[in-house]
Coordinates of N, CA and C in Angstrom, one line a residue:
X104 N 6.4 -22.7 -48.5 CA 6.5 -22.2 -47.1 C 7.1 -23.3 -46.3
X105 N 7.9 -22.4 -45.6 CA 8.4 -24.1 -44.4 C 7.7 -24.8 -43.3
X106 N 7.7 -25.5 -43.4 CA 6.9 -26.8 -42.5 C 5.3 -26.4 -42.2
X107 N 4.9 -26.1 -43.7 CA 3.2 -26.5 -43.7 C 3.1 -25.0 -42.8
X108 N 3.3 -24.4 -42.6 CA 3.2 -23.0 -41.6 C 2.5 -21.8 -42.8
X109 N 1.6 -21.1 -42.2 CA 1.1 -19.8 -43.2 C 0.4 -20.1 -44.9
X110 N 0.3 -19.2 -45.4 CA 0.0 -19.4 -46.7 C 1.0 -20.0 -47.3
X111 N 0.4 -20.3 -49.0 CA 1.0 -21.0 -49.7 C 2.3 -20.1 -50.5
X112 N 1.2 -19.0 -50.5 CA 1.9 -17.8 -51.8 C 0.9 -16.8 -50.7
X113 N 1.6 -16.0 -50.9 CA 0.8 -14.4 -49.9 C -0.1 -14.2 -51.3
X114 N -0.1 -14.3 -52.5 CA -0.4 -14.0 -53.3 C -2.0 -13.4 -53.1
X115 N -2.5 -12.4 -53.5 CA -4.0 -12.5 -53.2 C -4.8 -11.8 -52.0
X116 N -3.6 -12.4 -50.9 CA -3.8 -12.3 -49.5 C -4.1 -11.1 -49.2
X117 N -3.7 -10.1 -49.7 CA -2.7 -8.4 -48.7 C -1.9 -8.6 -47.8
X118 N -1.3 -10.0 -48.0 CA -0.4 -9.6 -46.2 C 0.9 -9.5 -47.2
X119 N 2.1 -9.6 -46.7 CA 3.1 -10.6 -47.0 C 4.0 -11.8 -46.6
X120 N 2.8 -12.5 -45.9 CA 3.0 -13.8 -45.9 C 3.9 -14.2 -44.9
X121 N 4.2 -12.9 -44.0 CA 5.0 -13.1 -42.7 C 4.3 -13.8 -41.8
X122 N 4.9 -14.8 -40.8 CA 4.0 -15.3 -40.1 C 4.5 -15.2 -38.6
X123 N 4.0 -14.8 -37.7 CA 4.7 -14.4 -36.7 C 3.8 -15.5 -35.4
X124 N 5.0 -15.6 -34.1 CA 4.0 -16.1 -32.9 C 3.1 -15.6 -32.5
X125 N 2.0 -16.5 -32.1 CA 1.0 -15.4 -31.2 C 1.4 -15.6 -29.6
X126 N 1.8 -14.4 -29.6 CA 2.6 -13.9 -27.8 C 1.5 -13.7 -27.0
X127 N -0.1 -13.6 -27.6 CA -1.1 -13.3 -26.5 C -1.3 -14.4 -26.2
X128 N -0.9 -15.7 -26.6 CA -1.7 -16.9 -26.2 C -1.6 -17.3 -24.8
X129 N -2.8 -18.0 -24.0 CA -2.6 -17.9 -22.3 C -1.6 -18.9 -22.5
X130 N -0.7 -19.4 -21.7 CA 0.0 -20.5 -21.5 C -0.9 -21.1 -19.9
X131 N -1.1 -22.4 -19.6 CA -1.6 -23.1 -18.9 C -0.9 -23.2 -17.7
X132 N -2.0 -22.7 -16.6 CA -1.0 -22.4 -15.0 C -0.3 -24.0 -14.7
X133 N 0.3 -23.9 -13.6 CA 0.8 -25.4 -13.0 C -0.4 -25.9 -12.2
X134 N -0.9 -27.2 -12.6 CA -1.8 -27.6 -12.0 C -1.1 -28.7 -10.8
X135 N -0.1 -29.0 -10.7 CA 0.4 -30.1 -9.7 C 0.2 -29.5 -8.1
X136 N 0.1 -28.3 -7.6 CA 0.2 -27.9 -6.4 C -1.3 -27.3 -6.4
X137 N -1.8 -27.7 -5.7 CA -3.4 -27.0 -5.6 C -3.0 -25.7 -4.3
X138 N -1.7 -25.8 -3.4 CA -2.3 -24.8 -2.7 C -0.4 -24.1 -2.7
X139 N -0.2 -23.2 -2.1 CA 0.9 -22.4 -2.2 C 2.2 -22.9 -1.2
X140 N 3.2 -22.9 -2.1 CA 4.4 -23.6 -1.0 C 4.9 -22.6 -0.3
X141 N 4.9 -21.1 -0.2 CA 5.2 -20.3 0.2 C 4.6 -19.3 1.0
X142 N 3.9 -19.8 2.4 CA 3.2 -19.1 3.4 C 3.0 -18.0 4.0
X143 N 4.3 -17.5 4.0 CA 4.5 -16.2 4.4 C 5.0 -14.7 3.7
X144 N 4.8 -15.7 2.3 CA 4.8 -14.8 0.6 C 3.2 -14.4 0.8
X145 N 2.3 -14.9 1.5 CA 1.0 -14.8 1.0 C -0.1 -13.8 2.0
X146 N 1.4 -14.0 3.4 CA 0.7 -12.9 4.1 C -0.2 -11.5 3.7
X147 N -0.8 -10.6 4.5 CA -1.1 -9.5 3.8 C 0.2 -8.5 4.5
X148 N 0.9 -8.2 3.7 CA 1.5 -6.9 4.2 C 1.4 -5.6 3.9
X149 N 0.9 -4.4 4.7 CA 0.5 -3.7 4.0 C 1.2 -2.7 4.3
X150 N 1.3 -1.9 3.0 CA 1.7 -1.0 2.5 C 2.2 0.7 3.0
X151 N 3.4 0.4 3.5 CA 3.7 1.9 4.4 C 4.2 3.1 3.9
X152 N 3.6 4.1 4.1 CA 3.8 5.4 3.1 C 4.9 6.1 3.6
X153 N 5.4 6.6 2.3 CA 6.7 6.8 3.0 C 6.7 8.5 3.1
X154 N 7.1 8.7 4.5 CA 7.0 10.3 5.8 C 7.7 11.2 4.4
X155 N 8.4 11.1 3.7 CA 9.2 12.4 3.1 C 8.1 12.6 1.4
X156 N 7.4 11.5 1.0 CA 6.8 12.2 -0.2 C 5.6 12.6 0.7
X157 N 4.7 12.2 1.8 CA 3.8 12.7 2.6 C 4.1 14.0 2.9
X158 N 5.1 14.5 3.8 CA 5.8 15.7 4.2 C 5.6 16.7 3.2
X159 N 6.6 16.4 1.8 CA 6.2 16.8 0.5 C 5.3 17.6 0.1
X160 N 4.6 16.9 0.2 CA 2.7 16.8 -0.3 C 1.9 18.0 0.0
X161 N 2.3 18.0 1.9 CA 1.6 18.8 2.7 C 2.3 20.4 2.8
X162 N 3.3 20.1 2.5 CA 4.5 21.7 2.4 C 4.0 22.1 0.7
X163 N 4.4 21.5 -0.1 CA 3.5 21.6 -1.6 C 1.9 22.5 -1.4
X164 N 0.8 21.5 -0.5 CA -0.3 22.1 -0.4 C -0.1 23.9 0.3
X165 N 0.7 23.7 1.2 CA 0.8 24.9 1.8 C 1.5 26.1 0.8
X166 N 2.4 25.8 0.0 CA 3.1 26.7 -1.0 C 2.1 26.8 -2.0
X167 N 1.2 26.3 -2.7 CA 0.4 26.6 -3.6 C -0.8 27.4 -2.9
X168 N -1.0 27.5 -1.6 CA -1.9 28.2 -0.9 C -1.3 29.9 -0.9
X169 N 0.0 29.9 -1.1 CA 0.9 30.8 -0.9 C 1.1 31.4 -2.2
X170 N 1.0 30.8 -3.3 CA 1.0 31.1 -4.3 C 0.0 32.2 -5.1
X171 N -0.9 31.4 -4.9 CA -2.6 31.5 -5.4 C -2.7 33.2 -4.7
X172 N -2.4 33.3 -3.2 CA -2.3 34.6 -2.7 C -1.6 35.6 -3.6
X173 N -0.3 35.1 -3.7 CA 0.6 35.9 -4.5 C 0.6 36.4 -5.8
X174 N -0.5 35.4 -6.6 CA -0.6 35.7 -8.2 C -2.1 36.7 -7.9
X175 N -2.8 36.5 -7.2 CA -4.0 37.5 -6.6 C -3.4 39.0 -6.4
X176 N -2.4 38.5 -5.6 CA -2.1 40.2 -5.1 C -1.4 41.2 -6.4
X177 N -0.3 40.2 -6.9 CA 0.6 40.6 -8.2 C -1.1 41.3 -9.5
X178 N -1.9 40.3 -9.4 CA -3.1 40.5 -10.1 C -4.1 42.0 -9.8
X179 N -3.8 42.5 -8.5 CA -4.2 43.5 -7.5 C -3.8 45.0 -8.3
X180 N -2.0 44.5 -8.1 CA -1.4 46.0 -8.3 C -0.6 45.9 -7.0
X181 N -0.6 45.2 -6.2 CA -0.4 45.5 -4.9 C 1.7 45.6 -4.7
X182 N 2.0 46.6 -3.9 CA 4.0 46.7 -3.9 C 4.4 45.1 -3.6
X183 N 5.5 44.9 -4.2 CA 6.1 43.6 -4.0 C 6.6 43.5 -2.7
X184 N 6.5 44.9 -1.9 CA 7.1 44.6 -0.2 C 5.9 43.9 0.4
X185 N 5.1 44.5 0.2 CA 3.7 44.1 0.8 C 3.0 42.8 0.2
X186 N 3.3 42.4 -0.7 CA 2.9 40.7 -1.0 C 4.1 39.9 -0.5
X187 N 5.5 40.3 -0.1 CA 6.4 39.4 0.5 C 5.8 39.2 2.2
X188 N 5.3 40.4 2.3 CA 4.6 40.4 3.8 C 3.4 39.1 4.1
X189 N 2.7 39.8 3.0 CA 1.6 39.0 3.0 C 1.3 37.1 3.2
X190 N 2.5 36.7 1.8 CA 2.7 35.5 1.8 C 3.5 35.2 2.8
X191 N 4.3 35.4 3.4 CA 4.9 35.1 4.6 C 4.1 34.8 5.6
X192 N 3.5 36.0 5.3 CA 2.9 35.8 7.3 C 1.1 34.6 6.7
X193 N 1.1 34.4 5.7 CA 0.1 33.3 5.6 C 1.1 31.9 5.6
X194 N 1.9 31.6 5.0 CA 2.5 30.7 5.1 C 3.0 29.8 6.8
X195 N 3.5 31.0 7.5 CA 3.6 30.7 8.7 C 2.4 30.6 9.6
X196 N 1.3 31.1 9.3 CA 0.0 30.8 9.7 C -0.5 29.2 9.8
X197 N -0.2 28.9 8.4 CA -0.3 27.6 7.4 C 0.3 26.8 8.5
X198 N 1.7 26.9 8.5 CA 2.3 25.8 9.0 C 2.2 25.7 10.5
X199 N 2.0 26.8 11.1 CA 1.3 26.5 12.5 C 0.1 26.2 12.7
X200 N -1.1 25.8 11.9 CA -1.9 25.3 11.9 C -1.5 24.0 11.5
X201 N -0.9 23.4 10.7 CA -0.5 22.1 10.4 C 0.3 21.7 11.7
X202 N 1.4 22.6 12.6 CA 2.0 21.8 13.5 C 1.0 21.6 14.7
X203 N 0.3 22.4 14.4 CA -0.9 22.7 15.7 C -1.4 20.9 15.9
X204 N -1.9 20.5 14.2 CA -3.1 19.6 14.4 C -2.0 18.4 14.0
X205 N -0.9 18.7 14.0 CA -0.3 17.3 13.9 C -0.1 16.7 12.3
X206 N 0.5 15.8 12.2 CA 0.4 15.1 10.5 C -1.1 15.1 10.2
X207 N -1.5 15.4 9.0 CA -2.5 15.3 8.4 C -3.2 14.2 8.7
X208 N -4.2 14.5 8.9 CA -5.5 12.8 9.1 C -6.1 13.0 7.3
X209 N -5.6 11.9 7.2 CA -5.5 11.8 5.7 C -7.3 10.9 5.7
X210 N -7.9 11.5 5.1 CA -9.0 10.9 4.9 C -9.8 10.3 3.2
X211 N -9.6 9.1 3.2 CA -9.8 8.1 2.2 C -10.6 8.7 0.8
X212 N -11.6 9.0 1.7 CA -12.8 9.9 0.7 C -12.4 10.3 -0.7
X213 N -11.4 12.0 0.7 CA -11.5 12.5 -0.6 C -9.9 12.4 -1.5
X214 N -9.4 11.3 -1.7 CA -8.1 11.0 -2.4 C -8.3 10.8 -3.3
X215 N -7.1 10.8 -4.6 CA -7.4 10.1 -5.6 C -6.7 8.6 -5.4
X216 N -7.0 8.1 -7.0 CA -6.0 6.7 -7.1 C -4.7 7.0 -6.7
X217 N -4.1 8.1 -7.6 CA -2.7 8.2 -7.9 C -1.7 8.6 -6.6
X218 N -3.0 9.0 -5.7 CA -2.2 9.8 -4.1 C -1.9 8.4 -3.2
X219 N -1.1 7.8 -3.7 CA -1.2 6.3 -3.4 C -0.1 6.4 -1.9
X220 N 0.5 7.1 -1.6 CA 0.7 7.1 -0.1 C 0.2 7.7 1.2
X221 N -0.6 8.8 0.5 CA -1.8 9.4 1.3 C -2.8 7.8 1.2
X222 N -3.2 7.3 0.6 CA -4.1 6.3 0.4 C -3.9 5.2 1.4
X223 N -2.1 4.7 1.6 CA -2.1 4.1 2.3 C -1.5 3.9 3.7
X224 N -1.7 5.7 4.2 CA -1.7 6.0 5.6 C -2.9 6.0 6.2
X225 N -4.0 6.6 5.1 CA -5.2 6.9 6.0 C -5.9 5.1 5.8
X226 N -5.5 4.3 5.0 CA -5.4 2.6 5.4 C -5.1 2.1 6.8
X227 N -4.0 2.8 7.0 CA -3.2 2.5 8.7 C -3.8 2.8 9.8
X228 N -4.7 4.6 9.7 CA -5.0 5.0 10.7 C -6.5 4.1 10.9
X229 N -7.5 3.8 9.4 CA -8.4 3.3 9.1 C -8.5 1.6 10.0
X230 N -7.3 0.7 9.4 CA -7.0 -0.4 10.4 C -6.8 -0.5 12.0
X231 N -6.4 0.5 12.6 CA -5.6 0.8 13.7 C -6.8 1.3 14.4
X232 N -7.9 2.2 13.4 CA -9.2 2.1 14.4 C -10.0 1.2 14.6
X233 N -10.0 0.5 13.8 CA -11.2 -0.6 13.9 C -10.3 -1.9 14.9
X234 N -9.1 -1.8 14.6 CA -7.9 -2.7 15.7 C -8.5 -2.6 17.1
X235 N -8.7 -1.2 17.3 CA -8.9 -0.6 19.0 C -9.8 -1.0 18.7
X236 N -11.0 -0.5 18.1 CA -12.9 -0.8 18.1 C -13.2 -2.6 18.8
X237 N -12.4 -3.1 18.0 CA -13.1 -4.6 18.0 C -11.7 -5.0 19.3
X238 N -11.2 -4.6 19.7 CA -10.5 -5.0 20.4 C -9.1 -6.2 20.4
X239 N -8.7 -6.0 19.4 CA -8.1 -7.0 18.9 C -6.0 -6.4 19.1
X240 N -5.2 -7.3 20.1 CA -4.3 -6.8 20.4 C -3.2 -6.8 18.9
X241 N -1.8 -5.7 19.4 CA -1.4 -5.5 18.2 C -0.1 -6.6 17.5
X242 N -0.2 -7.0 18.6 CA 1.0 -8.6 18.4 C 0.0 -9.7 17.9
X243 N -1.2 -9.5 17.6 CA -2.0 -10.4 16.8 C -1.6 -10.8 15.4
X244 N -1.2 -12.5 15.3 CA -1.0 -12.8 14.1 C -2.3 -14.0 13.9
X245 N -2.6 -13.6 12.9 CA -3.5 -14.3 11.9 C -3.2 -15.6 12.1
X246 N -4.6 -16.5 12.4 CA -4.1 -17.7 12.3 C -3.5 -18.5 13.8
X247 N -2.9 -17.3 14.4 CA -2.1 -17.8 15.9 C -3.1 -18.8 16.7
X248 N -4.6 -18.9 16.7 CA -5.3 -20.0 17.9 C -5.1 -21.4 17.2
X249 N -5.0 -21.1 16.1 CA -4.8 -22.8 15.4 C -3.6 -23.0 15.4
X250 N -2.3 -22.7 15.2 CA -1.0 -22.8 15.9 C -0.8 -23.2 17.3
X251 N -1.9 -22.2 17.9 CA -1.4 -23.0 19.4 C -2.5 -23.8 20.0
X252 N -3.4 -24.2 19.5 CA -4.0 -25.4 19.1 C -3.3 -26.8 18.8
X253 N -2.5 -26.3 17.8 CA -1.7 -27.7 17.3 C -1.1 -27.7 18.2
X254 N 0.4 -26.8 18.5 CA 1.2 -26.8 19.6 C 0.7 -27.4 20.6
X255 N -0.7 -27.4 21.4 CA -1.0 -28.2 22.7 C -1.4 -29.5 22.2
X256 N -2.1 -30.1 21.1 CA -2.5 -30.8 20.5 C -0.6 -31.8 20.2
X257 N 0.0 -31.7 20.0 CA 1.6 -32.3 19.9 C 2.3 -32.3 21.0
X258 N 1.8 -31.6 22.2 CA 2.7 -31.7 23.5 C 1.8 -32.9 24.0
X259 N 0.2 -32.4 24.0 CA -0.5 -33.9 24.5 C -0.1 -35.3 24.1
X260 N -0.2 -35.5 22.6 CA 0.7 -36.6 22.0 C 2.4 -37.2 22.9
X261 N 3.1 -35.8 22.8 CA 4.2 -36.3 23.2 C 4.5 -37.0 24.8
X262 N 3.1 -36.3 25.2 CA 3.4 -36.5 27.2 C 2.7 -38.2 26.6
X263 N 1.4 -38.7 25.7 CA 1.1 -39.8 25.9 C 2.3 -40.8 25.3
X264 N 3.0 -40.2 24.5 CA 4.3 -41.0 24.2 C 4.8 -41.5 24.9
X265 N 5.5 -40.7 26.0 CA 6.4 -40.8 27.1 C 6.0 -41.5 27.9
X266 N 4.5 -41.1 28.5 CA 4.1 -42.3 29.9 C 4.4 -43.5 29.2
X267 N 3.6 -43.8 27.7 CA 3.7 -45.4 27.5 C 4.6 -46.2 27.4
X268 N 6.3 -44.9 26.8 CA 7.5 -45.8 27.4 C 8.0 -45.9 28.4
X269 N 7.3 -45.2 29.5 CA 8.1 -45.4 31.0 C 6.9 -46.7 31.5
X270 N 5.7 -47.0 30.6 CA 5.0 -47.9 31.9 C 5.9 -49.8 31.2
X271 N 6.1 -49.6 29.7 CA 6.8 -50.5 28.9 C 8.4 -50.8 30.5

């Protein structure tokens, strides 16, 4: 075998004596930087759902509402003029109720994992309430009092700069 690697002879073994890398092995993080060079990679940004698979979703819910009627009535006996009536005039029902109350108030509860843009609108309306609650304005950046902490903290420095070369 080449260079001391694997068995001697598969002989015995059951394998055949292929010997391959192990790809699960962890490889060791970089320990030289204890904290991150890139500040604004680290922000939280979150996650905006996008209006046309939402839209989607809610015209979807509304046509399987329409449906469910229609395999009922078809299931009935009922004339095909009269289930085109039917589903129509519930559908338009449907969607004036939806325009009535506005985009859906997507509520967290009852979501799944997978409804991951529903998940992270009702995140938005969820942030945006507790934003108002606690009072906190919406040009709020994280971190801003210790920025402008430093900021007065380096103008003080610079004004004591200055006098000392004008009394020099």
């Amino acid at each position: 075998m080449a260079a001391n690697v694997g068995l001697s002879t598969p002989r015995g073994s059951g394998t055949s004596g292929y010997v391959q890398r192990n790809l699960s092995a962890l490889k060791p993080r970089q320990q030289n930087t204890p904290y991150p060079q890139d500040y604004d990679r680290l922000k939280h940004r979150q996650r905006q759902p996008d209006k046309e698979i939402l839209e989607h979703d809610r015209r979807r819910e509304i046509e399987v509402k329409v449906f469910e009627l229609r395999d009922r009535l078809e299931d009935e006996g009922v004339d095909e003029e009269e289930i085109d009536d039917q589903t129509s005039a519930l559908r338009n029902k449907l969607e004036a109720e939806r325009a009535k109350t506005g985009p859906g108030k997507a509520n967290a509860r009852g979501l799944k994992g997978h409804q991951v843009h529903e998940l992270a609108e009702a995140k938005i309306e969820e942030t945006e309430k507790l934003r108002k609650a606690l009072g906190i304005r919406a040009d709020y950046e994280e971190g801003g009092h210790w920025k402008a902490q430093e900021e007065r903290l380096r103008t003080a420095l610079e004004r004591k700069a200055n006098a000392e070369q004008h009394e020099r």
